[in-house]
């Protein structure tokens, strides 16, 4: 770790333990590192994967520089990528999903988001560990077929279908881009997702789609390159850069459908409010008539 010396106008090496006590003693060369600041708190999660297959995750208090909790495990092969993420961006509210933002905290500063850990390996199946703050590395969900296309070199967790739930994208040395979606309670569409019904009932990741390229995939980023409000998926391969864009027709249809739902929701809410006001006025007039009789 290097820190700038403003007097000498140079960067000087500093002990890692000064800011990152969880990285003081590593089991092997670190190939992937991911740090997530927990919202509305002074704590963070730090995950790292090593060349030896060692995976570690630490819960750290950033003010006191102390490690509150630590979990680790040993895999058979080098770890290519670790990603800390939360699956859900939005929640369904009053029958309308996609626009209502989910709360990220509750009174007292405690986050209610489930923080998950994606671990990809060069020779093993990729896995997701659910709710690591609560269960550590005990609840493991496997990404099926993730070891069938050579080593996984890159990974990304983004919402590519605009349903408020993030998907997992894996790029492999076998020239395949894999997209996984979390399915539970039998919510998968059999026409679009091939998933075991028993797996759906328990909650699992299923392969949503895959796409082939002409060379190994090295890295990915999801960003709005054209400044049209829609993010593109930029995929870097061994022989070039590929830009994947959303279908404008499908996106337009999705926006119009959600706007219609929103208008219907507002109209229903307005009608309900008028009905309540009319009922209150009727009760008030009845009370006045009764008082005048006496």
PDB file of C-alpha atoms in Angstrom, residues 37-207:
ATOM      1  CA  UNK A  37     -18.853  -0.523   2.549  1.00  0.00           C
ATOM      2  CA  UNK A  38     -22.016  -1.450   4.458  1.00  0.00           C
ATOM      3  CA  UNK A  39     -24.576   1.388   4.034  1.00  0.00           C
ATOM      4  CA  UNK A  40     -25.333   3.606   7.028  1.00  0.00           C
ATOM      5  CA  UNK A  41     -22.595   2.123   9.185  1.00  0.00           C
ATOM      6  CA  UNK A  42     -18.886   2.426   9.891  1.00  0.00           C
ATOM      7  CA  UNK A  43     -18.277  -1.181   8.855  1.00  0.00           C
ATOM      8  CA  UNK A  44     -17.147  -2.925   5.680  1.00  0.00           C
ATOM      9  CA  UNK A  45     -16.867  -6.383   4.173  1.00  0.00           C
ATOM     10  CA  UNK A  46     -13.589  -7.427   2.573  1.00  0.00           C
ATOM     11  CA  UNK A  47     -13.377 -10.569   0.423  1.00  0.00           C
ATOM     12  CA  UNK A  48     -10.277 -12.003  -1.214  1.00  0.00           C
ATOM     13  CA  UNK A  49      -9.352 -15.065  -3.242  1.00  0.00           C
ATOM     14  CA  UNK A  50      -5.851 -16.486  -3.464  1.00  0.00           C
ATOM     15  CA  UNK A  51      -3.765 -18.481  -5.925  1.00  0.00           C
ATOM     16  CA  UNK A  52      -3.736 -21.423  -3.503  1.00  0.00           C
ATOM     17  CA  UNK A  53      -7.555 -21.603  -3.540  1.00  0.00           C
ATOM     18  CA  UNK A  54      -7.914 -19.895  -0.163  1.00  0.00           C
ATOM     19  CA  UNK A  55     -11.040 -17.701   0.167  1.00  0.00           C
ATOM     20  CA  UNK A  56     -11.502 -15.262   3.007  1.00  0.00           C
ATOM     21  CA  UNK A  57     -14.101 -12.698   4.005  1.00  0.00           C
ATOM     22  CA  UNK A  58     -13.843 -10.270   6.920  1.00  0.00           C
ATOM     23  CA  UNK A  59     -16.292  -7.983   8.697  1.00  0.00           C
ATOM     24  CA  UNK A  60     -14.317  -4.919   9.782  1.00  0.00           C
ATOM     25  CA  UNK A  61     -15.005  -1.863  11.943  1.00  0.00           C
ATOM     26  CA  UNK A  62     -13.436   1.016  10.018  1.00  0.00           C
ATOM     27  CA  UNK A  63     -13.183   3.375  13.017  1.00  0.00           C
ATOM     28  CA  UNK A  64     -11.417   1.055  15.431  1.00  0.00           C
ATOM     29  CA  UNK A  65      -9.565  -0.854  12.641  1.00  0.00           C
ATOM     30  CA  UNK A  66     -10.581  -4.172  14.167  1.00  0.00           C
ATOM     31  CA  UNK A  67     -11.833  -7.373  12.531  1.00  0.00           C
ATOM     32  CA  UNK A  68     -15.264  -8.179  14.001  1.00  0.00           C
ATOM     33  CA  UNK A  69     -15.822 -11.497  12.209  1.00  0.00           C
ATOM     34  CA  UNK A  70     -13.808 -13.620   9.843  1.00  0.00           C
ATOM     35  CA  UNK A  71     -14.754 -16.595   7.646  1.00  0.00           C
ATOM     36  CA  UNK A  72     -12.542 -18.631   5.326  1.00  0.00           C
ATOM     37  CA  UNK A  73     -12.427 -21.820   3.301  1.00  0.00           C
ATOM     38  CA  UNK A  74     -10.033 -23.749   1.057  1.00  0.00           C
ATOM     39  CA  UNK A  75     -10.794 -24.694  -2.551  1.00  0.00           C
ATOM     40  CA  UNK A  76      -8.795 -26.937  -4.859  1.00  0.00           C
ATOM     41  CA  UNK A  77      -7.778 -24.415  -7.511  1.00  0.00           C
ATOM     42  CA  UNK A  78      -6.831 -20.738  -7.904  1.00  0.00           C
ATOM     43  CA  UNK A  79      -9.622 -18.201  -7.301  1.00  0.00           C
ATOM     44  CA  UNK A  80     -10.139 -15.982 -10.329  1.00  0.00           C
ATOM     45  CA  UNK A  81     -12.790 -13.590  -8.982  1.00  0.00           C
ATOM     46  CA  UNK A  82     -14.632 -12.648  -5.782  1.00  0.00           C
ATOM     47  CA  UNK A  83     -17.596 -10.235  -5.876  1.00  0.00           C
ATOM     48  CA  UNK A  84     -19.656  -8.953  -2.937  1.00  0.00           C
ATOM     49  CA  UNK A  85     -23.193  -8.001  -3.961  1.00  0.00           C
ATOM     50  CA  UNK A  86     -26.845  -7.692  -3.005  1.00  0.00           C
ATOM     51  CA  UNK A  87     -29.331  -9.435  -5.293  1.00  0.00           C
ATOM     52  CA  UNK A  88     -32.285  -7.070  -5.079  1.00  0.00           C
ATOM     53  CA  UNK A  89     -32.391  -3.405  -6.023  1.00  0.00           C
ATOM     54  CA  UNK A  90     -36.154  -2.933  -5.816  1.00  0.00           C
ATOM     55  CA  UNK A  91     -39.156  -4.446  -4.077  1.00  0.00           C
ATOM     56  CA  UNK A  92     -42.699  -5.141  -5.171  1.00  0.00           C
ATOM     57  CA  UNK A  93     -45.170  -2.745  -3.602  1.00  0.00           C
ATOM     58  CA  UNK A  94     -48.964  -2.741  -4.010  1.00  0.00           C
ATOM     59  CA  UNK A  95     -48.823  -5.004  -7.041  1.00  0.00           C
ATOM     60  CA  UNK A  96     -46.355  -2.850  -8.933  1.00  0.00           C
ATOM     61  CA  UNK A  97     -42.713  -3.746  -9.252  1.00  0.00           C
ATOM     62  CA  UNK A  98     -39.708  -2.171 -10.932  1.00  0.00           C
ATOM     63  CA  UNK A  99     -40.047   1.432  -9.778  1.00  0.00           C
ATOM     64  CA  UNK A 100     -40.327   1.296  -5.995  1.00  0.00           C
ATOM     65  CA  UNK A 101     -36.873   1.411  -4.458  1.00  0.00           C
ATOM     66  CA  UNK A 102     -36.220  -1.024  -1.650  1.00  0.00           C
ATOM     67  CA  UNK A 103     -35.165   0.352   1.735  1.00  0.00           C
ATOM     68  CA  UNK A 104     -31.492  -0.181   2.433  1.00  0.00           C
ATOM     69  CA  UNK A 105     -31.609   0.445   6.157  1.00  0.00           C
ATOM     70  CA  UNK A 106     -33.769   0.467   9.236  1.00  0.00           C
ATOM     71  CA  UNK A 107     -33.705   2.673  12.353  1.00  0.00           C
ATOM     72  CA  UNK A 108     -30.486   2.227  14.263  1.00  0.00           C
ATOM     73  CA  UNK A 109     -28.263   2.189  11.205  1.00  0.00           C
ATOM     74  CA  UNK A 110     -28.456  -1.572  10.586  1.00  0.00           C
ATOM     75  CA  UNK A 111     -28.571  -2.644   6.942  1.00  0.00           C
ATOM     76  CA  UNK A 112     -31.365  -5.031   5.944  1.00  0.00           C
ATOM     77  CA  UNK A 113     -29.731  -5.987   2.637  1.00  0.00           C
ATOM     78  CA  UNK A 114     -28.431  -9.506   2.231  1.00  0.00           C
ATOM     79  CA  UNK A 115     -24.794  -9.320   1.242  1.00  0.00           C
ATOM     80  CA  UNK A 116     -23.738 -12.281  -0.887  1.00  0.00           C
ATOM     81  CA  UNK A 117     -20.344 -13.461  -2.112  1.00  0.00           C
ATOM     82  CA  UNK A 118     -19.666 -14.773  -5.616  1.00  0.00           C
ATOM     83  CA  UNK A 119     -16.561 -16.960  -5.903  1.00  0.00           C
ATOM     84  CA  UNK A 120     -15.281 -18.136  -9.288  1.00  0.00           C
ATOM     85  CA  UNK A 121     -12.534 -20.708  -9.714  1.00  0.00           C
ATOM     86  CA  UNK A 122     -10.223 -21.659 -12.563  1.00  0.00           C
ATOM     87  CA  UNK A 123     -11.004 -25.396 -12.264  1.00  0.00           C
ATOM     88  CA  UNK A 124     -14.131 -25.716 -10.093  1.00  0.00           C
ATOM     89  CA  UNK A 125     -17.779 -24.722 -10.236  1.00  0.00           C
ATOM     90  CA  UNK A 126     -18.528 -21.098  -9.410  1.00  0.00           C
ATOM     91  CA  UNK A 127     -20.585 -20.638  -6.253  1.00  0.00           C
ATOM     92  CA  UNK A 128     -22.540 -17.968  -4.375  1.00  0.00           C
ATOM     93  CA  UNK A 129     -22.558 -17.749  -0.585  1.00  0.00           C
ATOM     94  CA  UNK A 130     -25.837 -16.197   0.574  1.00  0.00           C
ATOM     95  CA  UNK A 131     -26.148 -13.648   3.384  1.00  0.00           C
ATOM     96  CA  UNK A 132     -22.550 -13.867   4.577  1.00  0.00           C
ATOM     97  CA  UNK A 133     -23.079 -11.498   7.511  1.00  0.00           C
ATOM     98  CA  UNK A 134     -25.610 -13.912   8.999  1.00  0.00           C
ATOM     99  CA  UNK A 135     -24.500 -17.348   7.770  1.00  0.00           C
ATOM    100  CA  UNK A 136     -20.846 -16.849   6.898  1.00  0.00           C
ATOM    101  CA  UNK A 137     -19.794 -19.344   4.213  1.00  0.00           C
ATOM    102  CA  UNK A 138     -22.344 -21.983   5.189  1.00  0.00           C
ATOM    103  CA  UNK A 139     -25.150 -21.375   2.657  1.00  0.00           C
ATOM    104  CA  UNK A 140     -23.692 -22.255  -0.736  1.00  0.00           C
ATOM    105  CA  UNK A 141     -25.512 -22.072  -4.082  1.00  0.00           C
ATOM    106  CA  UNK A 142     -23.840 -23.580  -7.145  1.00  0.00           C
ATOM    107  CA  UNK A 143     -23.883 -21.988 -10.606  1.00  0.00           C
ATOM    108  CA  UNK A 144     -24.627 -25.009 -12.846  1.00  0.00           C
ATOM    109  CA  UNK A 145     -22.413 -25.656 -15.881  1.00  0.00           C
ATOM    110  CA  UNK A 146     -20.008 -22.910 -14.831  1.00  0.00           C
ATOM    111  CA  UNK A 147     -17.109 -25.390 -15.047  1.00  0.00           C
ATOM    112  CA  UNK A 148     -18.005 -26.674 -18.532  1.00  0.00           C
ATOM    113  CA  UNK A 149     -16.372 -23.860 -20.524  1.00  0.00           C
ATOM    114  CA  UNK A 150     -12.812 -23.819 -19.175  1.00  0.00           C
ATOM    115  CA  UNK A 151     -11.700 -21.313 -16.521  1.00  0.00           C
ATOM    116  CA  UNK A 152     -13.883 -18.386 -15.484  1.00  0.00           C
ATOM    117  CA  UNK A 153     -11.787 -15.254 -16.002  1.00  0.00           C
ATOM    118  CA  UNK A 154     -14.230 -12.445 -15.223  1.00  0.00           C
ATOM    119  CA  UNK A 155     -17.570 -11.896 -13.500  1.00  0.00           C
ATOM    120  CA  UNK A 156     -20.151  -9.151 -13.150  1.00  0.00           C
ATOM    121  CA  UNK A 157     -23.368  -8.783 -11.120  1.00  0.00           C
ATOM    122  CA  UNK A 158     -25.897  -6.435 -12.775  1.00  0.00           C
ATOM    123  CA  UNK A 159     -29.614  -6.243 -13.572  1.00  0.00           C
ATOM    124  CA  UNK A 160     -29.712  -6.894 -17.317  1.00  0.00           C
ATOM    125  CA  UNK A 161     -33.452  -7.617 -17.678  1.00  0.00           C
ATOM    126  CA  UNK A 162     -34.745  -4.610 -15.666  1.00  0.00           C
ATOM    127  CA  UNK A 163     -36.796  -6.633 -13.183  1.00  0.00           C
ATOM    128  CA  UNK A 164     -35.063  -5.211 -10.103  1.00  0.00           C
ATOM    129  CA  UNK A 165     -33.134  -8.425  -9.375  1.00  0.00           C
ATOM    130  CA  UNK A 166     -29.511  -8.671 -10.441  1.00  0.00           C
ATOM    131  CA  UNK A 167     -28.163 -11.396 -12.690  1.00  0.00           C
ATOM    132  CA  UNK A 168     -24.680 -12.928 -12.600  1.00  0.00           C
ATOM    133  CA  UNK A 169     -22.536 -12.769 -15.746  1.00  0.00           C
ATOM    134  CA  UNK A 170     -19.493 -15.031 -16.152  1.00  0.00           C
ATOM    135  CA  UNK A 171     -16.878 -14.731 -18.890  1.00  0.00           C
ATOM    136  CA  UNK A 172     -14.804 -17.832 -19.575  1.00  0.00           C
ATOM    137  CA  UNK A 173     -11.579 -18.809 -21.295  1.00  0.00           C
ATOM    138  CA  UNK A 174     -13.757 -21.199 -23.299  1.00  0.00           C
ATOM    139  CA  UNK A 175     -15.165 -18.177 -25.173  1.00  0.00           C
ATOM    140  CA  UNK A 176     -18.609 -18.272 -23.526  1.00  0.00           C
ATOM    141  CA  UNK A 177     -20.595 -15.574 -21.743  1.00  0.00           C
ATOM    142  CA  UNK A 178     -22.950 -17.152 -19.187  1.00  0.00           C
ATOM    143  CA  UNK A 179     -25.900 -15.394 -17.528  1.00  0.00           C
ATOM    144  CA  UNK A 180     -27.441 -16.773 -14.311  1.00  0.00           C
ATOM    145  CA  UNK A 181     -30.667 -15.762 -12.596  1.00  0.00           C
ATOM    146  CA  UNK A 182     -31.848 -16.487  -9.065  1.00  0.00           C
ATOM    147  CA  UNK A 183     -35.094 -18.478  -9.137  1.00  0.00           C
ATOM    148  CA  UNK A 184     -37.310 -19.445  -6.207  1.00  0.00           C
ATOM    149  CA  UNK A 185     -40.837 -20.683  -5.479  1.00  0.00           C
ATOM    150  CA  UNK A 186     -41.304 -22.068  -8.991  1.00  0.00           C
ATOM    151  CA  UNK A 187     -41.160 -18.611 -10.582  1.00  0.00           C
ATOM    152  CA  UNK A 188     -39.135 -19.699 -13.622  1.00  0.00           C
ATOM    153  CA  UNK A 189     -40.692 -19.538 -17.074  1.00  0.00           C
ATOM    154  CA  UNK A 190     -40.130 -23.020 -18.594  1.00  0.00           C
ATOM    155  CA  UNK A 191     -40.027 -21.478 -22.071  1.00  0.00           C
ATOM    156  CA  UNK A 192     -37.031 -19.291 -21.248  1.00  0.00           C
ATOM    157  CA  UNK A 193     -35.278 -20.938 -18.299  1.00  0.00           C
ATOM    158  CA  UNK A 194     -34.270 -24.584 -18.026  1.00  0.00           C
ATOM    159  CA  UNK A 195     -34.315 -25.329 -14.315  1.00  0.00           C
ATOM    160  CA  UNK A 196     -35.133 -28.325 -12.147  1.00  0.00           C
ATOM    161  CA  UNK A 197     -38.505 -27.778 -10.362  1.00  0.00           C
ATOM    162  CA  UNK A 198     -37.057 -29.180  -7.143  1.00  0.00           C
ATOM    163  CA  UNK A 199     -34.247 -26.638  -7.381  1.00  0.00           C
ATOM    164  CA  UNK A 200     -36.730 -23.793  -7.936  1.00  0.00           C
ATOM    165  CA  UNK A 201     -38.676 -24.665  -4.811  1.00  0.00           C
ATOM    166  CA  UNK A 202     -35.537 -24.458  -2.679  1.00  0.00           C
ATOM    167  CA  UNK A 203     -34.202 -21.331  -4.397  1.00  0.00           C
ATOM    168  CA  UNK A 204     -31.253 -21.635  -6.746  1.00  0.00           C
ATOM    169  CA  UNK A 205     -29.367 -20.016  -9.617  1.00  0.00           C
ATOM    170  CA  UNK A 206     -30.290 -21.226 -13.109  1.00  0.00           C
ATOM    171  CA  UNK A 207     -28.573 -20.634 -16.434  1.00  0.00           C
TER     172      UNK A 207
END
